[in-house]
Coordinates of C-alpha atoms and ligand atoms in Angstrom, one line a residue:
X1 CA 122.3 50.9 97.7
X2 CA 119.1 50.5 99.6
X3 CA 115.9 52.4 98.8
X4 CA 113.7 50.8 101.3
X5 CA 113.7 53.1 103.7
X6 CA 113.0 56.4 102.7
X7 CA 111.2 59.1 104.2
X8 CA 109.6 61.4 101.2
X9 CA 108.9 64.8 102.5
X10 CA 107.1 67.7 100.8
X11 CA 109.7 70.4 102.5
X12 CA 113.4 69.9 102.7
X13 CA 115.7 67.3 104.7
X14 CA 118.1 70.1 105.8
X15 CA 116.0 72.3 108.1
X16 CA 112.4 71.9 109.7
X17 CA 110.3 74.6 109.2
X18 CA 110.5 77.8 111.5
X19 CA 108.6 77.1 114.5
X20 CA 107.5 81.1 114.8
X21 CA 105.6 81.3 111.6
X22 CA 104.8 85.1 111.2
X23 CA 100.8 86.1 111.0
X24 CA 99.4 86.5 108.2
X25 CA 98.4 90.2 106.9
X26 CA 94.8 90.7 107.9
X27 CA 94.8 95.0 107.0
X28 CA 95.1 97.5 104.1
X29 CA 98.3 98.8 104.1
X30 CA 100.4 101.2 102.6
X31 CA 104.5 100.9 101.8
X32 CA 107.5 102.2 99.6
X33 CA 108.0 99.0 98.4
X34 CA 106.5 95.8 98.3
X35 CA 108.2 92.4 97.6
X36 CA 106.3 89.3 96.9
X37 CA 108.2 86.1 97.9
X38 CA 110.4 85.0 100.7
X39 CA 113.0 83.2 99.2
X40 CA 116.4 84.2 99.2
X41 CA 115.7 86.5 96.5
X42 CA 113.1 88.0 98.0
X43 CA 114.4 88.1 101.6
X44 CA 117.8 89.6 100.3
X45 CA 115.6 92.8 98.7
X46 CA 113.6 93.6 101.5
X47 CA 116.6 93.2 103.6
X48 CA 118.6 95.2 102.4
X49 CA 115.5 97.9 100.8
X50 CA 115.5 97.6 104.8
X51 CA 119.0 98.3 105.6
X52 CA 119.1 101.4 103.2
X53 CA 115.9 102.8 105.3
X54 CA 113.2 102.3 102.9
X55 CA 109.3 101.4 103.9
X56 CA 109.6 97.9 103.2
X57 CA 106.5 94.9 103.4
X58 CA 107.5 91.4 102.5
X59 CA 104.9 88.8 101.5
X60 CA 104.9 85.0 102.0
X61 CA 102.5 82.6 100.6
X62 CA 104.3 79.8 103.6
X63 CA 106.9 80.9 105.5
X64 CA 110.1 82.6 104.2
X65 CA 112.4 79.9 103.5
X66 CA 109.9 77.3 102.3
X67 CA 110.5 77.5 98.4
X68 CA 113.8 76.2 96.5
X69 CA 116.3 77.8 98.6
X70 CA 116.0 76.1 102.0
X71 CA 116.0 72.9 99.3
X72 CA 118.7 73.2 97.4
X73 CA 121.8 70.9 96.9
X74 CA 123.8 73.4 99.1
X75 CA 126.3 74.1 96.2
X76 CA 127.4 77.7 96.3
X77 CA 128.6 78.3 92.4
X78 CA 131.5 80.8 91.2
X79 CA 130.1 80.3 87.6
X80 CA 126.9 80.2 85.2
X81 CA 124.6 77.1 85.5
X82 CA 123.8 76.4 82.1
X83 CA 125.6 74.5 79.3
X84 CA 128.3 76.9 79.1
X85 CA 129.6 75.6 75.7
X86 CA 125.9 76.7 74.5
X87 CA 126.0 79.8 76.5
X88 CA 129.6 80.6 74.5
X89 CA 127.9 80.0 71.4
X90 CA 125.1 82.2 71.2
X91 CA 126.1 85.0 73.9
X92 CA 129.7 85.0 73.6
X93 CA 129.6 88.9 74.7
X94 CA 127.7 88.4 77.4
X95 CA 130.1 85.7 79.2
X96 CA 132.7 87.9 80.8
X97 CA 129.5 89.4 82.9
X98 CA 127.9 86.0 83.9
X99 CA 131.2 84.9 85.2
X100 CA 131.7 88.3 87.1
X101 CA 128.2 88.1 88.4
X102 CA 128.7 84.3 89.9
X103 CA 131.9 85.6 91.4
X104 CA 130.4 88.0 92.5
X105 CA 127.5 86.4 93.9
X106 CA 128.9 83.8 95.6
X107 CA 131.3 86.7 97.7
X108 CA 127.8 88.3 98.4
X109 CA 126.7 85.0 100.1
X110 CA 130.2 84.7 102.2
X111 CA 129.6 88.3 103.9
X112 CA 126.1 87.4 104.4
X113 CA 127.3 85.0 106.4
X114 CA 129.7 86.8 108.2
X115 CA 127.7 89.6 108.6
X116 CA 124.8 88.2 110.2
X117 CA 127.0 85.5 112.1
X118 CA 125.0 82.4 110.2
X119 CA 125.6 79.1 111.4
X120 CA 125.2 77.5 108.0
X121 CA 128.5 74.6 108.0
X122 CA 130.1 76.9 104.6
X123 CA 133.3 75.0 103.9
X124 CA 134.9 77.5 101.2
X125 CA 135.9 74.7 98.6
X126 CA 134.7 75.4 95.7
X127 CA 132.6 73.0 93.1
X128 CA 134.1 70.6 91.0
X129 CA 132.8 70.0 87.0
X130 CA 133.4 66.4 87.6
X131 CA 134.1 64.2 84.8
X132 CA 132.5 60.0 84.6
X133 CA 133.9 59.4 81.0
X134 CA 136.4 60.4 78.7
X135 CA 133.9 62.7 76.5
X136 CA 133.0 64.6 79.6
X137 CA 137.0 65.3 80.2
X138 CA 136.9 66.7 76.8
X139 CA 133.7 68.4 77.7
X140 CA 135.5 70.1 81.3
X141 CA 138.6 71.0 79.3
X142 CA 136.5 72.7 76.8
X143 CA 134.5 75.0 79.6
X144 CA 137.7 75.8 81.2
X145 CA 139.0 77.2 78.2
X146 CA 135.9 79.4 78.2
X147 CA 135.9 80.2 81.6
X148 CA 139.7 81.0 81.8
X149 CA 139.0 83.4 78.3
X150 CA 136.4 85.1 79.9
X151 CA 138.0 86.0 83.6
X152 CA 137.0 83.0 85.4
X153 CA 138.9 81.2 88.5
X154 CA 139.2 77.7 87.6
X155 CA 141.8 75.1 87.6
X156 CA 141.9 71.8 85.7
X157 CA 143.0 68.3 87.5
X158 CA 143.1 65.0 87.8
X159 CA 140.9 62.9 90.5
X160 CA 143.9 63.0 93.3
X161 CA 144.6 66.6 92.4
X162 CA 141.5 68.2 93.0
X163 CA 140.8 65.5 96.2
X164 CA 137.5 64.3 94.2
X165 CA 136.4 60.3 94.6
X166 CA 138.2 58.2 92.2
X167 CA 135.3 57.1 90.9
X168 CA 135.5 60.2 88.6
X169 CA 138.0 60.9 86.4
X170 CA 139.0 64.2 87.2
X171 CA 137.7 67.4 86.1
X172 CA 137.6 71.4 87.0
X173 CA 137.5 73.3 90.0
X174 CA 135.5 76.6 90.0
X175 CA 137.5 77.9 92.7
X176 CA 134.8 80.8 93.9
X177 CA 132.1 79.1 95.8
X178 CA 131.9 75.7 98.5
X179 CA 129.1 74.2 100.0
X180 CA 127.4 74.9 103.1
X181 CA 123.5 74.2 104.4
X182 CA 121.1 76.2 102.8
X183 CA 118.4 75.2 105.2
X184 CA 120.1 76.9 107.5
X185 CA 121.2 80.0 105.6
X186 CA 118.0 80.4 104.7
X187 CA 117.1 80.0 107.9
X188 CA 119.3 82.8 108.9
X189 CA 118.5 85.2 106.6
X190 CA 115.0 84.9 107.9
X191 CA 116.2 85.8 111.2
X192 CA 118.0 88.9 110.1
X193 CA 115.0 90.0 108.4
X194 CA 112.8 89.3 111.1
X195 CA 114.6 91.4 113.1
X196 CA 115.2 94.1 110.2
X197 CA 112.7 97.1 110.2
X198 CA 111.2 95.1 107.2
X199 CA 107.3 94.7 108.0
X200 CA 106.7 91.0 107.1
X201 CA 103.7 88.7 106.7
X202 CA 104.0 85.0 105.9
X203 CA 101.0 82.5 105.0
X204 CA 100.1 85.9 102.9
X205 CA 99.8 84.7 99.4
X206 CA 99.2 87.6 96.8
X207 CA 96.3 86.5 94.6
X208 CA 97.0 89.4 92.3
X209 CA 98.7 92.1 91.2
X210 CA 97.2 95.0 89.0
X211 CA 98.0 99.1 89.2
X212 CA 95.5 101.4 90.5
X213 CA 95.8 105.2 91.0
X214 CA 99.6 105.3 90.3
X215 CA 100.3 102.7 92.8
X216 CA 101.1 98.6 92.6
X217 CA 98.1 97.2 94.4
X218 CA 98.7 93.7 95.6
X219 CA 95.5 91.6 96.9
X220 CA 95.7 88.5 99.5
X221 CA 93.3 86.9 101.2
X222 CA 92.6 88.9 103.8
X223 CA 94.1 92.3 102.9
X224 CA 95.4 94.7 100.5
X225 CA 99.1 96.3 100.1
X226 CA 99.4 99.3 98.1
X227 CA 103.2 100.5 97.2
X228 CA 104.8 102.7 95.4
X229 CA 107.0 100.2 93.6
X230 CA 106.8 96.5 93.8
X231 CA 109.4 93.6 93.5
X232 CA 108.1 90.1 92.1
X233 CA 110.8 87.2 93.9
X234 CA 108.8 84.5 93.6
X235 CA 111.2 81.8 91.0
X236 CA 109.4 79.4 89.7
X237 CA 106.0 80.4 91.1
X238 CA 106.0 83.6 88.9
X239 CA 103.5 82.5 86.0
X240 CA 100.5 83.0 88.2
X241 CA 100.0 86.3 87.7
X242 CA 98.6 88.2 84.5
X243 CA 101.0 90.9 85.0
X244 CA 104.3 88.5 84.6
X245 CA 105.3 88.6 81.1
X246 CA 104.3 85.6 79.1
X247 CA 106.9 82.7 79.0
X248 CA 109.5 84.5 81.2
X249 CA 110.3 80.9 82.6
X250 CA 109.2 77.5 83.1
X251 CA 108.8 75.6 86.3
X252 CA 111.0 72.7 86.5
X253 CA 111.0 70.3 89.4
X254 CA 114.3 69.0 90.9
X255 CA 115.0 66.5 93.2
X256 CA 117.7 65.6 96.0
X257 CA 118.3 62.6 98.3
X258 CA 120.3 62.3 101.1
X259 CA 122.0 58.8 102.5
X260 CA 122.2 57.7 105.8
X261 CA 125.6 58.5 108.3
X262 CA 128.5 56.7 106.6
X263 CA 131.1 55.4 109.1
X264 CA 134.3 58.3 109.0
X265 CA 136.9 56.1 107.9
X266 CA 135.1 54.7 105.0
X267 CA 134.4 58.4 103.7
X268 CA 138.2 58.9 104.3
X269 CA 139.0 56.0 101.6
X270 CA 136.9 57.7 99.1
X271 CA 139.8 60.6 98.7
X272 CA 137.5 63.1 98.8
X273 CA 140.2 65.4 100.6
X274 CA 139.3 68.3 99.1
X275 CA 135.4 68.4 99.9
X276 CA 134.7 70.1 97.0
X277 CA 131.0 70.1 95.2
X278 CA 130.8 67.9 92.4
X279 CA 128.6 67.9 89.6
X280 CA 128.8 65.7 86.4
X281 CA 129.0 66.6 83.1
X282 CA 125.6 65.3 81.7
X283 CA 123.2 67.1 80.0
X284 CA 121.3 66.8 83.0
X285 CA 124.3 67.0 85.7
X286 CA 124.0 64.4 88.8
X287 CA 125.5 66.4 91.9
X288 CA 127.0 65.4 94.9
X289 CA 127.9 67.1 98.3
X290 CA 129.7 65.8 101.5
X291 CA 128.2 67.1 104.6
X292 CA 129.8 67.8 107.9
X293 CA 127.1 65.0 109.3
X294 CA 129.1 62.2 107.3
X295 CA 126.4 61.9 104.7
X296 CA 126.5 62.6 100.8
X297 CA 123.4 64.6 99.5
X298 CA 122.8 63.8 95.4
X299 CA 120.7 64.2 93.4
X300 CA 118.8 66.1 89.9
X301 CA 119.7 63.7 86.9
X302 CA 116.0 64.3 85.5
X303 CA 114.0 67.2 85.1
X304 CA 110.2 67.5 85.4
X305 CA 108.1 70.3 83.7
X306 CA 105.1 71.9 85.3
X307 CA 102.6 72.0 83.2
X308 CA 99.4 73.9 85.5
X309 CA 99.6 76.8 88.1
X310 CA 99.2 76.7 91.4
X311 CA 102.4 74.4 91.3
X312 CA 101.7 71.4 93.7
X313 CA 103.5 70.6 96.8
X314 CA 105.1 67.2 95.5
X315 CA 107.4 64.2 97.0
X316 CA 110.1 63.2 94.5
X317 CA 109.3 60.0 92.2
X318 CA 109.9 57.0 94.1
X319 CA 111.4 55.5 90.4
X320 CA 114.2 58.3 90.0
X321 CA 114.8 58.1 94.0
X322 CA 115.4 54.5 92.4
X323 CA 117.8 55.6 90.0
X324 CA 119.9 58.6 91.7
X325 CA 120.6 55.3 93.9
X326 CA 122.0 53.6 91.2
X327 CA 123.8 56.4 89.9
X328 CA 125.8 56.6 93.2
X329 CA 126.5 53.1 93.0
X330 CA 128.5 53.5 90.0
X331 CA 130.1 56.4 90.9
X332 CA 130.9 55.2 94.6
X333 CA 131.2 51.5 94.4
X334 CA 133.0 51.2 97.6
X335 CA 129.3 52.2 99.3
X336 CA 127.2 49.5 97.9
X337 CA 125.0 48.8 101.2
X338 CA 124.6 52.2 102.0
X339 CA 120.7 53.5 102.4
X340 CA 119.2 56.4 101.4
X341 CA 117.4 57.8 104.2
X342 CA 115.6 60.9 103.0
X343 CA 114.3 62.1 99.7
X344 CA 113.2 66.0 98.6
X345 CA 112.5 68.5 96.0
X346 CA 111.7 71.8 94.8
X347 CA 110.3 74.2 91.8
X348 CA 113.0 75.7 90.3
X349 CA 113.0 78.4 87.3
X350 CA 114.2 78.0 84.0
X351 CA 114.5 80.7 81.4
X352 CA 113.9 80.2 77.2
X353 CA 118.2 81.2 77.0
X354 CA 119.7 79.5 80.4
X355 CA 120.7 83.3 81.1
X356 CA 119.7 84.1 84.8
X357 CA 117.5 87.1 83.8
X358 CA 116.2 90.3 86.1
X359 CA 114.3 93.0 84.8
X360 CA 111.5 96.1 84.7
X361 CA 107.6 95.9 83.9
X362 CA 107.1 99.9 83.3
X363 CA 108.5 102.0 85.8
X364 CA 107.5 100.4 89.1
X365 CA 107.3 96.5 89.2
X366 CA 110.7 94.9 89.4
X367 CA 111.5 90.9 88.5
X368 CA 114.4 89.0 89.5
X369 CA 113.0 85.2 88.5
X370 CA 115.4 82.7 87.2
X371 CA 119.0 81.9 88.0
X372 CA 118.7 78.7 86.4
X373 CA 119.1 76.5 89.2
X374 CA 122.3 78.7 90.5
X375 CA 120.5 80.4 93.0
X376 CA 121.8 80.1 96.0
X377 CA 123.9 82.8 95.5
X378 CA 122.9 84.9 92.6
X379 CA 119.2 84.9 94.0
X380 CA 120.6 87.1 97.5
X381 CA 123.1 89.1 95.4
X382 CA 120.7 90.0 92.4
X383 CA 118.2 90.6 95.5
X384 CA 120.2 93.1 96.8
X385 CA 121.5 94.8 93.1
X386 CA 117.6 95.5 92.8
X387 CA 117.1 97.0 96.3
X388 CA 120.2 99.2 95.2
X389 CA 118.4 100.1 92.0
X390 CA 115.2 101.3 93.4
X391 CA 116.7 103.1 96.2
X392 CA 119.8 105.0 93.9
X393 CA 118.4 104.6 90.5
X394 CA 121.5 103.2 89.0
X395 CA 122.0 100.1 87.8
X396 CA 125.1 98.1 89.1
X397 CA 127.3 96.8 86.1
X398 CA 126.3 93.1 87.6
X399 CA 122.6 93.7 87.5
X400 CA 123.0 95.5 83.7
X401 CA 124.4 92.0 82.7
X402 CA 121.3 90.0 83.3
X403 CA 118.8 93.1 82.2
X404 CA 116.0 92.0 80.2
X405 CA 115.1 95.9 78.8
X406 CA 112.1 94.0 77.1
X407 CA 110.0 91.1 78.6
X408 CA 109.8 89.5 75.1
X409 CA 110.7 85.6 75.3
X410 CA 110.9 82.7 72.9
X411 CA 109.7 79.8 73.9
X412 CA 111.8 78.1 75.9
X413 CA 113.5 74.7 73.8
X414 CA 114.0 71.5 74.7
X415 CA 111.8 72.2 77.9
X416 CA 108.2 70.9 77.4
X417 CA 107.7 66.5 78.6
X418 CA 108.9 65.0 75.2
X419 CA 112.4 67.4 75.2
X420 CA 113.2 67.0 79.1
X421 CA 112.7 63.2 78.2
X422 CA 114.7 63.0 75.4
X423 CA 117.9 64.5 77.2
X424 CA 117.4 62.2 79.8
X425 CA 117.8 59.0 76.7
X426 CA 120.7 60.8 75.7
X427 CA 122.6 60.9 78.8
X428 CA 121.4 57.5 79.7
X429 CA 122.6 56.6 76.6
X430 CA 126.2 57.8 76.8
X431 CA 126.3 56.2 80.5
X432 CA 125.7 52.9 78.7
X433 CA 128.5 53.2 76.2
X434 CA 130.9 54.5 78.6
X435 CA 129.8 51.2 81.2
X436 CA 130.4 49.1 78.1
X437 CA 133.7 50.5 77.6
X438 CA 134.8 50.8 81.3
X439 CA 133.9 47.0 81.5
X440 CA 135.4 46.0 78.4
X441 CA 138.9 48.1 79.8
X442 CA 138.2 45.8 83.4
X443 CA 138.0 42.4 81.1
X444 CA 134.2 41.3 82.2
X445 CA 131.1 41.3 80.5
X446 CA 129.4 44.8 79.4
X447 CA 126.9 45.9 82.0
X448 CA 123.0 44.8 80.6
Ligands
FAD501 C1 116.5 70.5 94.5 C2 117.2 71.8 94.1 C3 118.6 71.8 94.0 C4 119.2 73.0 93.8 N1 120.6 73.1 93.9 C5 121.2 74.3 93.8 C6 122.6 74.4 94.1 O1 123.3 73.5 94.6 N2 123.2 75.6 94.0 C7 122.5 76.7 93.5 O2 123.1 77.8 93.4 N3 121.1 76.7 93.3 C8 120.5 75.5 93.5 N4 119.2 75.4 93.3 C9 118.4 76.6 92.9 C10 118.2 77.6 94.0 O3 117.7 76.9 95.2 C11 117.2 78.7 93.6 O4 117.7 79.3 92.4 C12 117.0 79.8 94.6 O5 116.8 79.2 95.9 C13 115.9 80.7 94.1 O6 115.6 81.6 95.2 P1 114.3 82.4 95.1 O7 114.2 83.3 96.3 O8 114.3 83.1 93.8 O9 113.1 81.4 95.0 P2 112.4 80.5 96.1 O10 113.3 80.1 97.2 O11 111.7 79.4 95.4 O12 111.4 81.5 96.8 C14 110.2 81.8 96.2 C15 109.1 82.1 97.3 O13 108.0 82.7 96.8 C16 106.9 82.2 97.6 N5 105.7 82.5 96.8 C17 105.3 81.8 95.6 N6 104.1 82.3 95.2 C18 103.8 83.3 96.0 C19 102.7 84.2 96.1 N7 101.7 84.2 95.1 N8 102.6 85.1 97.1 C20 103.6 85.2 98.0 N9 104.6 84.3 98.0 C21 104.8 83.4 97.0 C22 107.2 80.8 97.8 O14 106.5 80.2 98.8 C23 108.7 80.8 98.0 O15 109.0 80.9 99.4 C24 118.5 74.2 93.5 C25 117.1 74.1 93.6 C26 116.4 73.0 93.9 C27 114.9 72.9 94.0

């Protein structure tokens, strides 16, 4: 595969940014509610905080849009991100409600979509757990027991039966869900809350946030917001601010690529009738996604803390650009000359239990942070199950499943450098058994 020609970019390779960047807030102000962040999170809230005819202000450090969800692999999930086997383990309760909430969430994104008439390519086809060796079948049959205990839609298969590239082995459909362009949902849900009654200020980063005469007082740059109740949306961005509670989540930087236009008839031979999502079974998965421009956009396969606050605007590492290129070889070894033309990435939140977590700091600051790299749609639908919250005062049975009642975290495992590296050895590891053993199966010499 050739890595010649890429063009590293600090935003995303499926949308530019908005050419009618809002102005920034240069007043004092006053509101019902203020929600920090324009990410789908954040957007979904004031939206919909909007749409229920409260006093709503959003604030945007960039534009709405320019965090992890107009950057994202574009895989809408009907299930938990996490390693569900672990998840099964140590919250076993709690698994019927993480399965109803991705269900859920992923239905939420669909009538977003149809709602507000967003052109965003959704192909309804769910995402495949795609297996590359034998241990990772085991692994898929295992999670689909789980899933299937705990009311999940999924159906086992082989390669040809799900329509997946034989270059996998087969695996499990999660039949909720598809894939679409998040640039350009995210792009459209800007547009609907542009034109919502929501007042909103991008290039309006809040510096702090402390309480003040029974009201959240929010400081930016050039102006102050005071609200009655206030909404932190801001992912992986979230440790910046003293009022956060300590080790809610760590930043974790991801990384996508995106090859070149492949000629039709060659994406045709791969098989890959069904469309479908596909993400590996490694401890770090690999994903891949087949867009309606006849390229494949992959990607993750290593994971990169950050360590210091304010997180840097970064290009992806030209080395794992490097190996995401060789990990598509193997997996798609009918596309050997094909070039990778772009390369992006994003912060992404991570929380000390892989639970996707929301929850209450006293009676008036609201947090919906992490969805563990699943949120594309649990971000909007959690969004809107908070707006719901502070305007009714109920709890929706969806929200109560990802409650925190008290911000009191471990330390997240596994997550600092040394861990993040040593799950990558592992997986690369396994790859190298499993390339022996394929070899030794084909009759030629084991890969170096
Ligand atoms: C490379 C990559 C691949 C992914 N793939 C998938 C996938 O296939 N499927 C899936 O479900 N999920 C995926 N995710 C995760 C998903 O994109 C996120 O979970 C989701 O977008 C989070 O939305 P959000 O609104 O919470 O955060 P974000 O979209 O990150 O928004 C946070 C916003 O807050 C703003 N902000 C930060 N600090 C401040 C401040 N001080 N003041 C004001 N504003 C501030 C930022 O500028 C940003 O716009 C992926 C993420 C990445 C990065």
């Amino acid at each position: 595969m050739k890595t010649n020609n890429v063009e590293y970019t600090t935003f995303s390779g499926w949308v530019d940014p908005p050419a009618d960047i809002v102005p920034a807030l240069t007043d004092d102000l006053t509101c019902d509610v203020a929600v920090v962040g324009g990410g789908l999170g954040g957007m979904s809230t004031a939206l919909r905080l909007a749409e229920r005819g409260q006093d709503v202000v959003l604030l945007e450090a960039e534009f709405c849009g320019h965090g992890a969800s107009s950057r994202n692999a574009g895989q809408v999930a009907g299930a938990p991100g996490g390693d569900l086997q672990l998840l099964n383990l140590f919250f076993r309760t709690k698994m019927p409600g993480m399965i109803r909430l991705a269900e859920h969430a992923a239905h939420h994104v669909e009538d977003l979509i149809r709602t507000h008439g967003i052109d965003c390519d959704y192909e309804q086809t769910g995402n495949v757990f795609a297996a590359v060796s034998r241990g990772q079948l085991g692994r898929v049959r295992r999670v689909a027991k789980i899933l299937q205990r705990a009311g999940g839609h999924v159906e086992l298969g082989t390669s040809e039966e799900l329509g997946i590239p034989r270059g996998f082995l087969g695996g499990m459909r999660e039949v909720v869900g598809g894939i679409m362009n998040p640039g350009r949902f995210t792009s459209g849900v800007r547009r609907a809350l542009l034109s919502s009654s929501a007042r909103t200020f991008e290039q309006t980063k809040v510096t702090d946030i402390t309480r003040d005469r029974g009201q959240v007082r929010l400081t930016t740059p050039h102006g102050e917001v005071r609200a009655n109740k206030a909404v932190l949306a801001t992912n992986a961005y979230a440790g910046e601010w003293d009022i956060t509670p300590p080790r809610l989540s760590v930043p974790i930087w991801v990384t996508e690529v995106e090859t070149e236009p492949i000629d039709p008839a060659r994406l045709a031979a791969l098989g890959w009738t069904s469309r479908s999502g596909l993400v590996t079974q490694h401890n770090i998965m690999e994903n891949y996604h087949l867009t309606p421009r006849n390229t494949i956009v992959f990607g993750v396969r290593r994971l990169e803390r950050g360590t210091t606050y304010p997180l840097p605007q970064k290009k992806p590492d030209p080395r794992l650009v490097e190996e995401l290129a060789q990990a598509f070889a193997t997996r798609f070894p009918s596309l050997p000359d094909v070039a990778i033309d772009r390369a992006w990435g994003g912060w992404i939140a991570i929380t000390s239990s892989w639970l996707p977590l929301a929850g209450q700091i006293d009676d008036d600051v609201f947090y919906s942070i992490a969805c563990n790299g699943h949120g594309l749609a649990q971000a909007p639908y959690v969004g809107s199950l908070i707006a719901d919250l502070i305007v009714d005062g109920e709890r929706h049975e969806d929200l109560a499943a990802l409650w925190m009642k008290k911000p009191a975290f471990p330390r997240p495992m596994m997550m600092g450098p040394l861990g993040l590296r040593t799950i990558w050895a592992v997986d690369r590891f396994n790859d190298l058994v499993n390339g022996s053993r394929r070899n030794a199966r084909r009759g030629s010499a084991p890969a170096a």
